[in-house]
PDB file of C-alpha atoms in Angstrom:
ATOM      1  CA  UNK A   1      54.313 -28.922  37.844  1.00  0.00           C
ATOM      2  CA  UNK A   2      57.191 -26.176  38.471  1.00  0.00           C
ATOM      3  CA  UNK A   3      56.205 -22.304  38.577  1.00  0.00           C
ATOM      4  CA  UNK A   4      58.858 -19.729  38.175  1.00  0.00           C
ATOM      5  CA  UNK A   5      58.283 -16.035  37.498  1.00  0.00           C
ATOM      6  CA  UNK A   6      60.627 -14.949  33.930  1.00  0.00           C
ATOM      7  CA  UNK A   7      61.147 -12.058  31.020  1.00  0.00           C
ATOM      8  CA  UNK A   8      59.193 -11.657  28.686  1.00  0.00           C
ATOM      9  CA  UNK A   9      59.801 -14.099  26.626  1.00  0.00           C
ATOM     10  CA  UNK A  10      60.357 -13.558  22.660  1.00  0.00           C
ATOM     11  CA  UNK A  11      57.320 -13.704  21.065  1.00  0.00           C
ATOM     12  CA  UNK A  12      56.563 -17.326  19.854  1.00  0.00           C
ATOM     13  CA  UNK A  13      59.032 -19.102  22.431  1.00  0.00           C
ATOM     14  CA  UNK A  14      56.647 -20.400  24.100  1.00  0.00           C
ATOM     15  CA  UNK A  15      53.073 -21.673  24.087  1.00  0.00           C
ATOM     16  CA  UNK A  16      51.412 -18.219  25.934  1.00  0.00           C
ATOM     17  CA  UNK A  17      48.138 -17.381  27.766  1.00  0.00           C
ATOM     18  CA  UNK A  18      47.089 -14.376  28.991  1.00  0.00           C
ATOM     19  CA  UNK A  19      44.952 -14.708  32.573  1.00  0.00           C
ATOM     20  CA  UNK A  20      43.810 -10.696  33.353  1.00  0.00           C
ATOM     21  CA  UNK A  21      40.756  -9.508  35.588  1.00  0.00           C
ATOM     22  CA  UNK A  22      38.608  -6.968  34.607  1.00  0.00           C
ATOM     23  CA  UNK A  23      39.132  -4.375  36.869  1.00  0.00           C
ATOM     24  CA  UNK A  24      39.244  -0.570  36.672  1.00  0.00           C
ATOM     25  CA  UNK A  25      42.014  -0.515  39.060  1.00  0.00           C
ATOM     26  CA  UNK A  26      44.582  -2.641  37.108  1.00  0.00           C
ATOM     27  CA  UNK A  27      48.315  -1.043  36.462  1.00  0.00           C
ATOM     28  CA  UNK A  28      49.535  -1.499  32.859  1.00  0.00           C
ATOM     29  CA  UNK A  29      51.932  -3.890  34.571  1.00  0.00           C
ATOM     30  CA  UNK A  30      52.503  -7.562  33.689  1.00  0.00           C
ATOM     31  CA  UNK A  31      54.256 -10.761  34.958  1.00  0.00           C
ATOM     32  CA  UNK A  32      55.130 -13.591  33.059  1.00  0.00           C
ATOM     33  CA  UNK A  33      54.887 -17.337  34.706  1.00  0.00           C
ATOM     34  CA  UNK A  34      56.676 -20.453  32.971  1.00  0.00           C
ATOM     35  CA  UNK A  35      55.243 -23.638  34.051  1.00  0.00           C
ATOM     36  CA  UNK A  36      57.046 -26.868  34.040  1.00  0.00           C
ATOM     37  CA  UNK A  37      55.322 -30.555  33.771  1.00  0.00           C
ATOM     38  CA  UNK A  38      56.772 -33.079  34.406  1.00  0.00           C
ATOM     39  CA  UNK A  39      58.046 -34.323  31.419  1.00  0.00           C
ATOM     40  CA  UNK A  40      59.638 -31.042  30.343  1.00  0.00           C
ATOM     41  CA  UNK A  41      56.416 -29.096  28.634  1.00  0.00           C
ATOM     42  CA  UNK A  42      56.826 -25.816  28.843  1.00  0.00           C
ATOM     43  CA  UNK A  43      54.153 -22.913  28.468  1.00  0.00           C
ATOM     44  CA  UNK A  44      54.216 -19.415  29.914  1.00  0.00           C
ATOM     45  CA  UNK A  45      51.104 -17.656  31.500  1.00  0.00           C
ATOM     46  CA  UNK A  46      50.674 -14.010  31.406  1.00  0.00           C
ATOM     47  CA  UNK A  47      49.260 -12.286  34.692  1.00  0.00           C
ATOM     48  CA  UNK A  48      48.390  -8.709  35.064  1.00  0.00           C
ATOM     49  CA  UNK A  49      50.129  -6.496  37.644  1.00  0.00           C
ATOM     50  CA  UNK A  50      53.883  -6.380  39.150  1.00  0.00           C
ATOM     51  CA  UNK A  51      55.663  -9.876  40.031  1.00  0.00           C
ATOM     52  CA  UNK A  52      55.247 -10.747  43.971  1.00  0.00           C
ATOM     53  CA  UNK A  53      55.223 -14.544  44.024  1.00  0.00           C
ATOM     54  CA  UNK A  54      54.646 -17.842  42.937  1.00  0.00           C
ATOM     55  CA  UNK A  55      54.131 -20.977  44.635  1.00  0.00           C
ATOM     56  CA  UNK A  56      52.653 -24.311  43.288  1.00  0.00           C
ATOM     57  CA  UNK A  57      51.760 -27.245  45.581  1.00  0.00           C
ATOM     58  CA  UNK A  58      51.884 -30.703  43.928  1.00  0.00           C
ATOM     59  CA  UNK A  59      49.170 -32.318  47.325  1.00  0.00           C
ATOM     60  CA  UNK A  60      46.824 -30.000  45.607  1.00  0.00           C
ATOM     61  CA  UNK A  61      47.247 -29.726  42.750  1.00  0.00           C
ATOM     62  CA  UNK A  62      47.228 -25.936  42.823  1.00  0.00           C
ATOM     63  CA  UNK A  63      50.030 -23.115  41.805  1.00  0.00           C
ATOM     64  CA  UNK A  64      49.489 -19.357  42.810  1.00  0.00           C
ATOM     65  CA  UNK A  65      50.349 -16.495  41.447  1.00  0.00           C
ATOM     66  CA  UNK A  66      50.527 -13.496  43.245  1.00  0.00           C
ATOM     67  CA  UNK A  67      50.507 -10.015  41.633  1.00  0.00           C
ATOM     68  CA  UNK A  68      50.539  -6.264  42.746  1.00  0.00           C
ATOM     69  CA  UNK A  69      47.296  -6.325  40.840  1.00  0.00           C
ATOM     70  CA  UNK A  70      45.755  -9.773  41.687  1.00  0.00           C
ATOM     71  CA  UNK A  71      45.696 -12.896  43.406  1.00  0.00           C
ATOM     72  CA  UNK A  72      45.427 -16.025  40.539  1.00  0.00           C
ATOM     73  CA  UNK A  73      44.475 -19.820  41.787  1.00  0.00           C
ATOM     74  CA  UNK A  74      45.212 -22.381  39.142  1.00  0.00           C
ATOM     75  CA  UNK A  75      44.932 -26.179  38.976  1.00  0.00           C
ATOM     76  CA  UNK A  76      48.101 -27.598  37.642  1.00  0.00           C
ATOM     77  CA  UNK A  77      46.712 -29.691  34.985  1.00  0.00           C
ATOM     78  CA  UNK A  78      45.210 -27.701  32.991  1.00  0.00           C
ATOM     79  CA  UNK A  79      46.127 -24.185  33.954  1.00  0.00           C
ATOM     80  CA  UNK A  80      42.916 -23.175  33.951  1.00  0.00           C
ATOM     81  CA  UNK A  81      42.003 -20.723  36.710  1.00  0.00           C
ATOM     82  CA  UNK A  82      39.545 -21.466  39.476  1.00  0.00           C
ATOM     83  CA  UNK A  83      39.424 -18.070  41.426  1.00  0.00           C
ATOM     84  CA  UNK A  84      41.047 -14.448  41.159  1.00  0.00           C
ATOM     85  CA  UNK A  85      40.878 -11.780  43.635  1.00  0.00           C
ATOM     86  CA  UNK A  86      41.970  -8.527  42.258  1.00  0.00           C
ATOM     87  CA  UNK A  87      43.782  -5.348  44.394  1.00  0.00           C
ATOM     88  CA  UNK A  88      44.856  -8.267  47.173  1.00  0.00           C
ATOM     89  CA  UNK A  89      46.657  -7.115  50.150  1.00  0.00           C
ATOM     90  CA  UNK A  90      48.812  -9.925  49.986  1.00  0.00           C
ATOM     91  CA  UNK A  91      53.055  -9.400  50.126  1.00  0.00           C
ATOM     92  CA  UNK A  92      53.684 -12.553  49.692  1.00  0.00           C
ATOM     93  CA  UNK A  93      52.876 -16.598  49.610  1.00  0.00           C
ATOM     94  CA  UNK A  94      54.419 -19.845  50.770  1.00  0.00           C
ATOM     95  CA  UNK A  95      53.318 -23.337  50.629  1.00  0.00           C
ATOM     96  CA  UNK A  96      53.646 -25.827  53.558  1.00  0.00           C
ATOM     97  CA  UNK A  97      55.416 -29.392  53.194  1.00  0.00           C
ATOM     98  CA  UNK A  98      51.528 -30.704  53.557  1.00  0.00           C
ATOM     99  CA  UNK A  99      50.522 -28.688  50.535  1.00  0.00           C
ATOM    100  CA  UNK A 100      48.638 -25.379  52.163  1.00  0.00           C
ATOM    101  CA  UNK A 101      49.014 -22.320  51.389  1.00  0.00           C
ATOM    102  CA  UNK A 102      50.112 -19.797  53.766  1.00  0.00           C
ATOM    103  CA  UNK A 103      49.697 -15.833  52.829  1.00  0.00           C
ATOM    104  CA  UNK A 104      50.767 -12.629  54.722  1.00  0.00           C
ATOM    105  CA  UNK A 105      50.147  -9.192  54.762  1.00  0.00           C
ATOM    106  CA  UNK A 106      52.419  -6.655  56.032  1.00  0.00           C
ATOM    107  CA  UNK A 107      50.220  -7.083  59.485  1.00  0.00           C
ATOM    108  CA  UNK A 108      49.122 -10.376  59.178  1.00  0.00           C
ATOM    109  CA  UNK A 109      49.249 -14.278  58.142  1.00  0.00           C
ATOM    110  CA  UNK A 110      47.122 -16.469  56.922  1.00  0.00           C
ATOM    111  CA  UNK A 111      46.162 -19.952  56.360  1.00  0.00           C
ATOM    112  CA  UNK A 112      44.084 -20.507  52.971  1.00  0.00           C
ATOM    113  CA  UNK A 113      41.392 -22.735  53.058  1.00  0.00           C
ATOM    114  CA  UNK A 114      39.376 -24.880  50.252  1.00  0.00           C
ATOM    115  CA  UNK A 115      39.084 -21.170  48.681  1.00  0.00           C
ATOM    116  CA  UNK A 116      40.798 -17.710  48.641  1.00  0.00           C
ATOM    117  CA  UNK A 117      37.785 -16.244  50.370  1.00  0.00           C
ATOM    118  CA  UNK A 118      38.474 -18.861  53.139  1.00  0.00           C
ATOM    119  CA  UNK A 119      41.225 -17.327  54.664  1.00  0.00           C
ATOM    120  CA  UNK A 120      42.229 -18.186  58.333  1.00  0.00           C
ATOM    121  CA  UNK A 121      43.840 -15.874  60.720  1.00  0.00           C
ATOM    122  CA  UNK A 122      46.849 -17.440  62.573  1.00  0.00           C
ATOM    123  CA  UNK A 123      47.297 -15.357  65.572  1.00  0.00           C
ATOM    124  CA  UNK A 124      50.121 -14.356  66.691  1.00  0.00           C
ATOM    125  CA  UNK A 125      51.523 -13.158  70.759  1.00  0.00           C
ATOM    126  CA  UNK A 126      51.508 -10.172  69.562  1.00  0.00           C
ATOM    127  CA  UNK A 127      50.925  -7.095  66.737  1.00  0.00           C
ATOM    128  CA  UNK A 128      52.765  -7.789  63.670  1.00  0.00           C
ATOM    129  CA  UNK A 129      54.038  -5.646  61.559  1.00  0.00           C
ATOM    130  CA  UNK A 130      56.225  -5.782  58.062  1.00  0.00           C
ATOM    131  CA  UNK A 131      56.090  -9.618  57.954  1.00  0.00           C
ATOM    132  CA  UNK A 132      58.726 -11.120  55.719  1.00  0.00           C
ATOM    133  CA  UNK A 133      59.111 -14.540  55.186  1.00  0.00           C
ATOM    134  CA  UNK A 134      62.587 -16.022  55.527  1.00  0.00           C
ATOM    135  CA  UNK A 135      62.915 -19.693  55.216  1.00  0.00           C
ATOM    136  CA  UNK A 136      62.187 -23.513  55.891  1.00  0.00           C
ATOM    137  CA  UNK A 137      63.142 -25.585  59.009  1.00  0.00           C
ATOM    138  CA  UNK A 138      61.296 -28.773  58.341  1.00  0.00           C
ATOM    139  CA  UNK A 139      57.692 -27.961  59.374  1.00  0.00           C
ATOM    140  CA  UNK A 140      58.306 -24.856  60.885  1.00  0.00           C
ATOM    141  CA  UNK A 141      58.321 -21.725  58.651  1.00  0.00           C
ATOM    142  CA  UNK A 142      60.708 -18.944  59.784  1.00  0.00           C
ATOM    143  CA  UNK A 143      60.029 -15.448  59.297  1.00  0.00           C
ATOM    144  CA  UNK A 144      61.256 -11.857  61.159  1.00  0.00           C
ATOM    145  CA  UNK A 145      58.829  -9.092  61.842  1.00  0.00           C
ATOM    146  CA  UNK A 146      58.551  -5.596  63.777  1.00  0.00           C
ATOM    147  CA  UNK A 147      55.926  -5.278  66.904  1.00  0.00           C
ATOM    148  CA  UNK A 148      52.840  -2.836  65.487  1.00  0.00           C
ATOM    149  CA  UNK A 149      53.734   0.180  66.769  1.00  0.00           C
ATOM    150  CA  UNK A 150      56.944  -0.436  68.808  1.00  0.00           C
ATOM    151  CA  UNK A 151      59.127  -1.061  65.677  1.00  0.00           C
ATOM    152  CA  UNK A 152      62.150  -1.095  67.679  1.00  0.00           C
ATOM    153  CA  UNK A 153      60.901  -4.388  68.348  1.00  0.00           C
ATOM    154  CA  UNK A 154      62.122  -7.029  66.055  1.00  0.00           C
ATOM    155  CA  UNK A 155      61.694 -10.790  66.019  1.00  0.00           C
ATOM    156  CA  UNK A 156      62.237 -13.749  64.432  1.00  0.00           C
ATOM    157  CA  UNK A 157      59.308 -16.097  64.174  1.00  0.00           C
ATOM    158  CA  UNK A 158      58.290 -19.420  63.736  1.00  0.00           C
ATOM    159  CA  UNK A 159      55.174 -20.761  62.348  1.00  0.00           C
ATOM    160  CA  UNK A 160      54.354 -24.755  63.191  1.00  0.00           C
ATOM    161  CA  UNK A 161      52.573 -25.465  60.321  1.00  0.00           C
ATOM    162  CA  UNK A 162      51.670 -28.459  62.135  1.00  0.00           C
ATOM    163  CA  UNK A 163      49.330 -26.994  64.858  1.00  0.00           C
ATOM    164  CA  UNK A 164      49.062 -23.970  63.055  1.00  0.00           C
ATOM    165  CA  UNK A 165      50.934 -21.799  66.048  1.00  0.00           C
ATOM    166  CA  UNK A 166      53.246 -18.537  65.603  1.00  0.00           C
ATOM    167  CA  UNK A 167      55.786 -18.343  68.895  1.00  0.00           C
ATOM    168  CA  UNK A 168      58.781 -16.453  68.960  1.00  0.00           C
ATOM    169  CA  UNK A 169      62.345 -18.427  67.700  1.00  0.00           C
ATOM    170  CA  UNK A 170      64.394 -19.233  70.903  1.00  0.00           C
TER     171      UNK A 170
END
């Protein structure tokens, strides 16, 4: 299954669902997902808040969708949703070549477990701060970031998602 955040689409384009979550907090804001299968089907989901990200990861079976509003976990059979966090702190979500899925904050990163609620801290050598995710080097994932409080200090990182360790790039 492929995930990629669109338009709005026209109305009747697409086969449409609308996932929300009841929350008094949630912006007026929406983001629209098409999904993929793979022989061609196409259908388009509906999430409440501001686009951040998307990932899917075909070992699990699982696609995210990350929103200024919410966090949605989906299987990618059915689209159906198995868990939604609303006003997440997330910025932004990759998924590693053995199918996790790795989060961050502007402070920290994190390795999700068999649920959103099972989050795991990957420490770091030092503070982070504005955490931006970059890009791929086989199981390493490659990201820059600013020392908490000494922003004058910027690195670029690597994350082995293989022992789950964050060390400076040489």
């Amino acid at each position: 299954m492929r995930a990629e955040i669109i338009n709005q689409p026209y109305s009747g384009e697409f086969k449409e669902r609308i996932y929300d979550y009841e929350s008094q907090w949630n912006s007026q804001s929406w983001t629209w997902i098409k999904f993929t299968d793979d022989l061609g089907n196409e259908s388009v989901g509906q999430f409440r808040g501001i686009q951040k990200a998307v990932k899917a990861s075909s070992i699990a079976n699982e696609i995210i969708i990350l929103t200024s509003d919410c966090v949605f976990r989906l299987d990618s059979i059915e689209l159906n949703v198995i868990e939604a966090e609303s006003q997440p702190e997330y910025q932004d979500i990759e998924v590693s070549p053995n199918g996790d899925f790795i989060f961050h904050t502007f402070y920290e990163i994190g390795k999700m477990g068999k649920s959103l609620k099972e989050m795991r801290e990957i420490e770091s050598p030092f503070k982070m701060d504005d955490i931006r995710f970059e890009k791929w080097n086989g199981n390493k994932l490659e990201f820059t970031c600013e020392e908490f409080a000494n922003w004058s200090r910027n690195e670029i990182m690597e994350l082995d998602t293989i022992d789950w360790k964050i060390e400076i790039k040489k």
